JSON list of C-alpha atoms in Angstrom, two decimals:
[
{"chain": "O", "resi": 317, "resn": "UNK", "atom": "CA", "xyz": [0.09, 0.04, 0.02]},
{"chain": "O", "resi": 318, "resn": "UNK", "atom": "CA", "xyz": [1.43, 3.45, -0.93]},
{"chain": "O", "resi": 319, "resn": "UNK", "atom": "CA", "xyz": [2.44, 5.57, 2.02]},
{"chain": "O", "resi": 320, "resn": "UNK", "atom": "CA", "xyz": [-0.10, 8.14, 3.13]},
{"chain": "O", "resi": 321, "resn": "UNK", "atom": "CA", "xyz": [-3.09, 6.03, 2.21]},
{"chain": "O", "resi": 322, "resn": "UNK", "atom": "CA", "xyz": [-5.23, 4.53, 4.90]},
{"chain": "O", "resi": 323, "resn": "UNK", "atom": "CA", "xyz": [-7.27, 1.38, 4.14]},
{"chain": "O", "resi": 324, "resn": "UNK", "atom": "CA", "xyz": [-10.88, 1.17, 5.09]},
{"chain": "O", "resi": 325, "resn": "UNK", "atom": "CA", "xyz": [-11.01, -1.63, 7.65]},
{"chain": "O", "resi": 326, "resn": "UNK", "atom": "CA", "xyz": [-14.28, -2.71, 9.00]},
{"chain": "O", "resi": 327, "resn": "UNK", "atom": "CA", "xyz": [-14.00, -4.68, 12.23]},
{"chain": "O", "resi": 328, "resn": "UNK", "atom": "CA", "xyz": [-17.16, -6.48, 13.30]},
{"chain": "O", "resi": 329, "resn": "UNK", "atom": "CA", "xyz": [-17.94, -7.04, 16.96]},
{"chain": "O", "resi": 330, "resn": "UNK", "atom": "CA", "xyz": [-18.21, -10.69, 17.96]},
{"chain": "O", "resi": 331, "resn": "UNK", "atom": "CA", "xyz": [-21.80, -11.89, 18.01]},
{"chain": "O", "resi": 332, "resn": "UNK", "atom": "CA", "xyz": [-23.47, -14.63, 20.05]},
{"chain": "O", "resi": 333, "resn": "UNK", "atom": "CA", "xyz": [-23.36, -17.99, 18.11]},
{"chain": "O", "resi": 334, "resn": "UNK", "atom": "CA", "xyz": [-26.03, -20.56, 18.48]},
{"chain": "O", "resi": 335, "resn": "UNK", "atom": "CA", "xyz": [-25.36, -24.10, 19.78]},
{"chain": "O", "resi": 336, "resn": "UNK", "atom": "CA", "xyz": [-25.56, -27.08, 17.64]},
{"chain": "O", "resi": 337, "resn": "UNK", "atom": "CA", "xyz": [-29.02, -28.48, 16.76]},
{"chain": "O", "resi": 338, "resn": "UNK", "atom": "CA", "xyz": [-30.64, -30.19, 19.75]},
{"chain": "O", "resi": 339, "resn": "UNK", "atom": "CA", "xyz": [-28.45, -28.43, 22.20]},
{"chain": "O", "resi": 340, "resn": "UNK", "atom": "CA", "xyz": [-28.77, -25.27, 24.46]},
{"chain": "O", "resi": 341, "resn": "UNK", "atom": "CA", "xyz": [-26.34, -22.50, 25.27]},
{"chain": "O", "resi": 342, "resn": "UNK", "atom": "CA", "xyz": [-26.02, -20.82, 28.75]},
{"chain": "O", "resi": 343, "resn": "UNK", "atom": "CA", "xyz": [-24.43, -17.46, 28.81]},
{"chain": "O", "resi": 344, "resn": "UNK", "atom": "CA", "xyz": [-23.72, -15.93, 32.23]},
{"chain": "O", "resi": 345, "resn": "UNK", "atom": "CA", "xyz": [-22.35, -12.76, 33.58]},
{"chain": "O", "resi": 346, "resn": "UNK", "atom": "CA", "xyz": [-22.21, -10.66, 36.76]},
{"chain": "O", "resi": 347, "resn": "UNK", "atom": "CA", "xyz": [-22.52, -6.91, 37.60]},
{"chain": "O", "resi": 348, "resn": "UNK", "atom": "CA", "xyz": [-21.28, -5.19, 40.76]},
{"chain": "O", "resi": 349, "resn": "UNK", "atom": "CA", "xyz": [-22.32, -1.92, 42.27]},
{"chain": "O", "resi": 350, "resn": "UNK", "atom": "CA", "xyz": [-19.74, -1.38, 45.10]},
{"chain": "O", "resi": 351, "resn": "UNK", "atom": "CA", "xyz": [-21.30, 1.86, 46.26]},
{"chain": "O", "resi": 352, "resn": "UNK", "atom": "CA", "xyz": [-24.74, 0.30, 46.89]},
{"chain": "O", "resi": 353, "resn": "UNK", "atom": "CA", "xyz": [-23.16, -3.13, 47.92]},
{"chain": "O", "resi": 354, "resn": "UNK", "atom": "CA", "xyz": [-25.01, -5.03, 45.38]},
{"chain": "O", "resi": 355, "resn": "UNK", "atom": "CA", "xyz": [-23.91, -7.91, 43.22]},
{"chain": "O", "resi": 356, "resn": "UNK", "atom": "CA", "xyz": [-26.34, -9.41, 40.53]},
{"chain": "O", "resi": 357, "resn": "UNK", "atom": "CA", "xyz": [-25.90, -12.16, 38.02]},
{"chain": "O", "resi": 358, "resn": "UNK", "atom": "CA", "xyz": [-27.48, -12.67, 34.64]},
{"chain": "O", "resi": 359, "resn": "UNK", "atom": "CA", "xyz": [-28.27, -15.90, 32.91]},
{"chain": "O", "resi": 360, "resn": "UNK", "atom": "CA", "xyz": [-29.72, -16.51, 29.48]},
{"chain": "O", "resi": 361, "resn": "UNK", "atom": "CA", "xyz": [-30.26, -20.00, 27.94]},
{"chain": "O", "resi": 362, "resn": "UNK", "atom": "CA", "xyz": [-31.06, -20.34, 24.35]},
{"chain": "O", "resi": 363, "resn": "UNK", "atom": "CA", "xyz": [-31.72, -23.11, 21.87]},
{"chain": "O", "resi": 364, "resn": "UNK", "atom": "CA", "xyz": [-30.05, -23.56, 18.42]},
{"chain": "O", "resi": 365, "resn": "UNK", "atom": "CA", "xyz": [-32.66, -21.29, 16.77]},
{"chain": "O", "resi": 366, "resn": "UNK", "atom": "CA", "xyz": [-31.72, -18.47, 19.22]},
{"chain": "O", "resi": 367, "resn": "UNK", "atom": "CA", "xyz": [-34.99, -18.76, 21.21]},
{"chain": "O", "resi": 368, "resn": "UNK", "atom": "CA", "xyz": [-34.65, -17.73, 24.78]},
{"chain": "O", "resi": 369, "resn": "UNK", "atom": "CA", "xyz": [-35.68, -20.72, 26.69]},
{"chain": "O", "resi": 370, "resn": "UNK", "atom": "CA", "xyz": [-34.95, -19.40, 30.27]},
{"chain": "O", "resi": 371, "resn": "UNK", "atom": "CA", "xyz": [-33.42, -16.30, 31.80]},
{"chain": "O", "resi": 372, "resn": "UNK", "atom": "CA", "xyz": [-32.77, -15.09, 35.26]},
{"chain": "O", "resi": 373, "resn": "UNK", "atom": "CA", "xyz": [-31.47, -12.13, 37.17]},
{"chain": "O", "resi": 374, "resn": "UNK", "atom": "CA", "xyz": [-30.35, -13.09, 40.66]},
{"chain": "O", "resi": 375, "resn": "UNK", "atom": "CA", "xyz": [-28.89, -11.30, 43.81]},
{"chain": "O", "resi": 376, "resn": "UNK", "atom": "CA", "xyz": [-25.81, -12.55, 45.52]},
{"chain": "O", "resi": 377, "resn": "UNK", "atom": "CA", "xyz": [-25.96, -11.83, 49.23]},
{"chain": "O", "resi": 378, "resn": "UNK", "atom": "CA", "xyz": [-22.43, -10.71, 49.88]},
{"chain": "O", "resi": 379, "resn": "UNK", "atom": "CA", "xyz": [-19.87, -8.52, 48.19]},
{"chain": "O", "resi": 380, "resn": "UNK", "atom": "CA", "xyz": [-17.80, -10.79, 46.03]},
{"chain": "O", "resi": 381, "resn": "UNK", "atom": "CA", "xyz": [-14.75, -10.09, 43.84]},
{"chain": "O", "resi": 382, "resn": "UNK", "atom": "CA", "xyz": [-15.72, -9.94, 40.10]},
{"chain": "O", "resi": 383, "resn": "UNK", "atom": "CA", "xyz": [-14.06, -13.43, 39.58]},
{"chain": "O", "resi": 384, "resn": "UNK", "atom": "CA", "xyz": [-16.15, -14.90, 42.44]},
{"chain": "O", "resi": 385, "resn": "UNK", "atom": "CA", "xyz": [-19.36, -13.44, 41.17]},
{"chain": "O", "resi": 386, "resn": "UNK", "atom": "CA", "xyz": [-18.74, -14.91, 37.69]},
{"chain": "O", "resi": 387, "resn": "UNK", "atom": "CA", "xyz": [-18.06, -18.30, 39.07]},
{"chain": "O", "resi": 388, "resn": "UNK", "atom": "CA", "xyz": [-21.34, -18.20, 41.04]},
{"chain": "O", "resi": 389, "resn": "UNK", "atom": "CA", "xyz": [-23.06, -17.03, 37.80]},
{"chain": "O", "resi": 390, "resn": "UNK", "atom": "CA", "xyz": [-21.76, -20.06, 35.91]},
{"chain": "O", "resi": 391, "resn": "UNK", "atom": "CA", "xyz": [-23.04, -22.40, 38.82]},
{"chain": "O", "resi": 392, "resn": "UNK", "atom": "CA", "xyz": [-26.42, -20.78, 38.84]},
{"chain": "O", "resi": 393, "resn": "UNK", "atom": "CA", "xyz": [-26.64, -21.08, 35.10]},
{"chain": "O", "resi": 394, "resn": "UNK", "atom": "CA", "xyz": [-26.08, -24.73, 35.26]},
{"chain": "O", "resi": 395, "resn": "UNK", "atom": "CA", "xyz": [-28.53, -25.05, 38.08]},
{"chain": "O", "resi": 396, "resn": "UNK", "atom": "CA", "xyz": [-31.25, -23.22, 36.04]},
{"chain": "O", "resi": 397, "resn": "UNK", "atom": "CA", "xyz": [-30.53, -25.40, 32.96]},
{"chain": "O", "resi": 398, "resn": "UNK", "atom": "CA", "xyz": [-30.81, -28.54, 35.28]},
{"chain": "O", "resi": 399, "resn": "UNK", "atom": "CA", "xyz": [-34.05, -27.34, 36.91]},
{"chain": "O", "resi": 400, "resn": "UNK", "atom": "CA", "xyz": [-35.57, -26.46, 33.51]},
{"chain": "O", "resi": 401, "resn": "UNK", "atom": "CA", "xyz": [-34.52, -29.64, 31.79]},
{"chain": "O", "resi": 402, "resn": "UNK", "atom": "CA", "xyz": [-32.35, -27.69, 29.20]},
{"chain": "O", "resi": 403, "resn": "UNK", "atom": "CA", "xyz": [-29.54, -29.99, 28.36]},
{"chain": "O", "resi": 404, "resn": "UNK", "atom": "CA", "xyz": [-27.33, -31.10, 26.69]},
{"chain": "O", "resi": 405, "resn": "UNK", "atom": "CA", "xyz": [-25.79, -27.72, 26.79]},
{"chain": "O", "resi": 406, "resn": "UNK", "atom": "CA", "xyz": [-22.68, -25.62, 26.51]},
{"chain": "O", "resi": 407, "resn": "UNK", "atom": "CA", "xyz": [-21.87, -22.62, 28.71]},
{"chain": "O", "resi": 408, "resn": "UNK", "atom": "CA", "xyz": [-20.16, -19.25, 27.83]},
{"chain": "O", "resi": 409, "resn": "UNK", "atom": "CA", "xyz": [-18.59, -16.64, 30.05]},
{"chain": "O", "resi": 410, "resn": "UNK", "atom": "CA", "xyz": [-16.47, -13.70, 29.46]},
{"chain": "O", "resi": 411, "resn": "UNK", "atom": "CA", "xyz": [-14.25, -14.56, 32.50]},
{"chain": "O", "resi": 412, "resn": "UNK", "atom": "CA", "xyz": [-11.32, -16.30, 30.89]},
{"chain": "O", "resi": 413, "resn": "UNK", "atom": "CA", "xyz": [-9.50, -17.22, 34.09]},
{"chain": "O", "resi": 414, "resn": "UNK", "atom": "CA", "xyz": [-12.66, -18.96, 35.39]},
{"chain": "O", "resi": 415, "resn": "UNK", "atom": "CA", "xyz": [-13.21, -20.77, 32.08]},
{"chain": "O", "resi": 416, "resn": "UNK", "atom": "CA", "xyz": [-9.65, -22.00, 32.25]},
{"chain": "O", "resi": 417, "resn": "UNK", "atom": "CA", "xyz": [-10.01, -23.28, 35.78]},
{"chain": "O", "resi": 418, "resn": "UNK", "atom": "CA", "xyz": [-13.07, -25.22, 34.85]},
{"chain": "O", "resi": 419, "resn": "UNK", "atom": "CA", "xyz": [-11.67, -26.81, 31.71]},
{"chain": "O", "resi": 420, "resn": "UNK", "atom": "CA", "xyz": [-8.39, -27.66, 33.44]},
{"chain": "O", "resi": 421, "resn": "UNK", "atom": "CA", "xyz": [-10.45, -29.03, 36.40]},
{"chain": "O", "resi": 422, "resn": "UNK", "atom": "CA", "xyz": [-8.37, -27.01, 38.81]},
{"chain": "O", "resi": 423, "resn": "UNK", "atom": "CA", "xyz": [-9.95, -26.45, 42.21]},
{"chain": "O", "resi": 424, "resn": "UNK", "atom": "CA", "xyz": [-8.11, -23.72, 43.85]},
{"chain": "O", "resi": 425, "resn": "UNK", "atom": "CA", "xyz": [-7.74, -23.22, 47.59]},
{"chain": "O", "resi": 426, "resn": "UNK", "atom": "CA", "xyz": [-9.54, -20.00, 47.49]},
{"chain": "O", "resi": 427, "resn": "UNK", "atom": "CA", "xyz": [-13.10, -18.66, 47.92]},
{"chain": "O", "resi": 428, "resn": "UNK", "atom": "CA", "xyz": [-14.06, -19.97, 44.53]},
{"chain": "O", "resi": 429, "resn": "UNK", "atom": "CA", "xyz": [-12.71, -23.50, 44.99]},
{"chain": "O", "resi": 430, "resn": "UNK", "atom": "CA", "xyz": [-15.85, -25.07, 46.35]},
{"chain": "O", "resi": 431, "resn": "UNK", "atom": "CA", "xyz": [-18.03, -23.33, 43.76]},
{"chain": "O", "resi": 432, "resn": "UNK", "atom": "CA", "xyz": [-15.76, -24.71, 40.96]},
{"chain": "O", "resi": 433, "resn": "UNK", "atom": "CA", "xyz": [-16.10, -28.16, 42.49]},
{"chain": "O", "resi": 434, "resn": "UNK", "atom": "CA", "xyz": [-19.88, -27.86, 42.31]},
{"chain": "O", "resi": 435, "resn": "UNK", "atom": "CA", "xyz": [-19.60, -26.66, 38.72]},
{"chain": "O", "resi": 436, "resn": "UNK", "atom": "CA", "xyz": [-17.37, -29.69, 37.79]},
{"chain": "O", "resi": 437, "resn": "UNK", "atom": "CA", "xyz": [-19.87, -31.95, 39.34]},
{"chain": "O", "resi": 438, "resn": "UNK", "atom": "CA", "xyz": [-22.82, -30.51, 37.29]},
{"chain": "O", "resi": 439, "resn": "UNK", "atom": "CA", "xyz": [-20.71, -30.43, 34.16]},
{"chain": "O", "resi": 440, "resn": "UNK", "atom": "CA", "xyz": [-20.34, -34.26, 34.48]},
{"chain": "O", "resi": 441, "resn": "UNK", "atom": "CA", "xyz": [-24.11, -34.83, 35.26]},
{"chain": "O", "resi": 442, "resn": "UNK", "atom": "CA", "xyz": [-25.51, -32.52, 32.66]},
{"chain": "O", "resi": 443, "resn": "UNK", "atom": "CA", "xyz": [-23.81, -33.66, 29.54]},
{"chain": "O", "resi": 444, "resn": "UNK", "atom": "CA", "xyz": [-22.05, -30.31, 29.17]},
{"chain": "O", "resi": 445, "resn": "UNK", "atom": "CA", "xyz": [-20.45, -30.28, 25.72]},
{"chain": "O", "resi": 446, "resn": "UNK", "atom": "CA", "xyz": [-18.04, -27.35, 26.55]},
{"chain": "O", "resi": 447, "resn": "UNK", "atom": "CA", "xyz": [-17.30, -24.52, 28.81]},
{"chain": "O", "resi": 448, "resn": "UNK", "atom": "CA", "xyz": [-15.82, -21.67, 26.66]},
{"chain": "O", "resi": 449, "resn": "UNK", "atom": "CA", "xyz": [-14.68, -18.23, 26.89]},
{"chain": "O", "resi": 450, "resn": "UNK", "atom": "CA", "xyz": [-16.55, -15.57, 24.87]},
{"chain": "O", "resi": 451, "resn": "UNK", "atom": "CA", "xyz": [-15.70, -11.86, 24.47]},
{"chain": "O", "resi": 452, "resn": "UNK", "atom": "CA", "xyz": [-17.80, -9.37, 26.25]},
{"chain": "O", "resi": 453, "resn": "UNK", "atom": "CA", "xyz": [-19.27, -8.17, 23.01]},
{"chain": "O", "resi": 454, "resn": "UNK", "atom": "CA", "xyz": [-20.84, -11.59, 22.26]},
{"chain": "O", "resi": 455, "resn": "UNK", "atom": "CA", "xyz": [-22.13, -11.68, 25.79]},
{"chain": "O", "resi": 456, "resn": "UNK", "atom": "CA", "xyz": [-23.72, -8.26, 26.08]},
{"chain": "O", "resi": 457, "resn": "UNK", "atom": "CA", "xyz": [-27.25, -9.53, 26.56]},
{"chain": "O", "resi": 458, "resn": "UNK", "atom": "CA", "xyz": [-26.32, -11.29, 29.67]},
{"chain": "O", "resi": 459, "resn": "UNK", "atom": "CA", "xyz": [-24.14, -8.52, 30.80]},
{"chain": "O", "resi": 460, "resn": "UNK", "atom": "CA", "xyz": [-27.02, -6.10, 30.42]},
{"chain": "O", "resi": 461, "resn": "UNK", "atom": "CA", "xyz": [-29.37, -8.46, 32.24]},
{"chain": "O", "resi": 462, "resn": "UNK", "atom": "CA", "xyz": [-27.09, -8.57, 35.26]},
{"chain": "O", "resi": 463, "resn": "UNK", "atom": "CA", "xyz": [-26.84, -4.67, 35.14]},
{"chain": "O", "resi": 464, "resn": "UNK", "atom": "CA", "xyz": [-30.62, -4.44, 34.84]},
{"chain": "O", "resi": 465, "resn": "UNK", "atom": "CA", "xyz": [-31.01, -6.66, 37.96]},
{"chain": "O", "resi": 466, "resn": "UNK", "atom": "CA", "xyz": [-28.95, -4.08, 40.05]},
{"chain": "O", "resi": 467, "resn": "UNK", "atom": "CA", "xyz": [-32.15, -2.10, 40.45]},
{"chain": "O", "resi": 468, "resn": "UNK", "atom": "CA", "xyz": [-34.09, -5.09, 41.68]},
{"chain": "O", "resi": 469, "resn": "UNK", "atom": "CA", "xyz": [-34.28, -6.47, 45.18]},
{"chain": "O", "resi": 470, "resn": "UNK", "atom": "CA", "xyz": [-35.79, -9.85, 44.25]},
{"chain": "O", "resi": 471, "resn": "UNK", "atom": "CA", "xyz": [-34.45, -12.71, 42.13]},
{"chain": "O", "resi": 472, "resn": "UNK", "atom": "CA", "xyz": [-36.24, -12.98, 38.88]},
{"chain": "O", "resi": 473, "resn": "UNK", "atom": "CA", "xyz": [-36.67, -15.95, 36.48]},
{"chain": "O", "resi": 474, "resn": "UNK", "atom": "CA", "xyz": [-38.41, -15.90, 33.06]},
{"chain": "O", "resi": 475, "resn": "UNK", "atom": "CA", "xyz": [-39.12, -19.00, 31.09]},
{"chain": "O", "resi": 476, "resn": "UNK", "atom": "CA", "xyz": [-39.03, -18.74, 27.35]},
{"chain": "O", "resi": 477, "resn": "UNK", "atom": "CA", "xyz": [-38.57, -14.96, 27.74]},
{"chain": "O", "resi": 478, "resn": "UNK", "atom": "CA", "xyz": [-36.49, -12.02, 29.03]},
{"chain": "O", "resi": 479, "resn": "UNK", "atom": "CA", "xyz": [-37.80, -8.68, 30.23]},
{"chain": "O", "resi": 480, "resn": "UNK", "atom": "CA", "xyz": [-39.18, -6.65, 27.27]},
{"chain": "O", "resi": 481, "resn": "UNK", "atom": "CA", "xyz": [-36.60, -3.95, 28.01]},
{"chain": "O", "resi": 482, "resn": "UNK", "atom": "CA", "xyz": [-33.89, -6.64, 27.31]},
{"chain": "O", "resi": 483, "resn": "UNK", "atom": "CA", "xyz": [-35.14, -7.71, 23.90]},
{"chain": "O", "resi": 484, "resn": "UNK", "atom": "CA", "xyz": [-32.94, -5.22, 21.92]},
{"chain": "O", "resi": 485, "resn": "UNK", "atom": "CA", "xyz": [-29.85, -6.65, 23.57]},
{"chain": "O", "resi": 486, "resn": "UNK", "atom": "CA", "xyz": [-30.91, -10.29, 22.86]},
{"chain": "O", "resi": 487, "resn": "UNK", "atom": "CA", "xyz": [-31.62, -9.34, 19.26]},
{"chain": "O", "resi": 488, "resn": "UNK", "atom": "CA", "xyz": [-28.35, -7.39, 19.02]},
{"chain": "O", "resi": 489, "resn": "UNK", "atom": "CA", "xyz": [-26.40, -10.41, 20.18]},
{"chain": "O", "resi": 490, "resn": "UNK", "atom": "CA", "xyz": [-27.93, -12.69, 17.43]},
{"chain": "O", "resi": 491, "resn": "UNK", "atom": "CA", "xyz": [-25.76, -13.37, 14.38]},
{"chain": "O", "resi": 492, "resn": "UNK", "atom": "CA", "xyz": [-28.41, -11.57, 12.16]},
{"chain": "O", "resi": 493, "resn": "UNK", "atom": "CA", "xyz": [-30.03, -8.71, 14.10]},
{"chain": "O", "resi": 494, "resn": "UNK", "atom": "CA", "xyz": [-32.94, -8.71, 11.51]},
{"chain": "O", "resi": 495, "resn": "UNK", "atom": "CA", "xyz": [-33.90, -12.25, 12.35]},
{"chain": "O", "resi": 496, "resn": "UNK", "atom": "CA", "xyz": [-36.73, -11.90, 14.83]},
{"chain": "O", "resi": 497, "resn": "UNK", "atom": "CA", "xyz": [-36.84, -15.61, 15.86]},
{"chain": "O", "resi": 498, "resn": "UNK", "atom": "CA", "xyz": [-33.97, -14.92, 18.30]},
{"chain": "O", "resi": 499, "resn": "UNK", "atom": "CA", "xyz": [-36.49, -13.50, 20.82]},
{"chain": "O", "resi": 500, "resn": "UNK", "atom": "CA", "xyz": [-40.09, -14.51, 21.69]}
]
């Protein structure tokens, strides 16, 4: 390329990718408001067509580190999938260090160790295909669901739905934002 010229480069943000046919995908995240002392997690479980099968925004009772909150979010996501009968499934989180600990089956002697042990037990029981890292941009719907929950005092669960104010984020996470089947 001649000097002085700038190429037009379009960088697309990562998007949520559906699981394989007949499987479900769990996305989890956490949000912390230190000034209010609130920690919330968000969970969205979708099928291979992108339909939301279950979602939840839950409060954690104590102030946790971001890593601890994200570990608990993964555990609660697996529990929601189990309780809703939504498996086999895979799980995605934007917490790389947590995903690595789970995949390496490392149970650290730290506050997250017992939670990771519970996750590993559920992974074996629920036919979890994979636990993988996903960039925040591909996990935005769950991120915003966790943030949305910071204003609530109760735990919330929706089956085959998310709050109506969250639908733009769910649709925006889908590979094709013009496909309306990603949200009921």
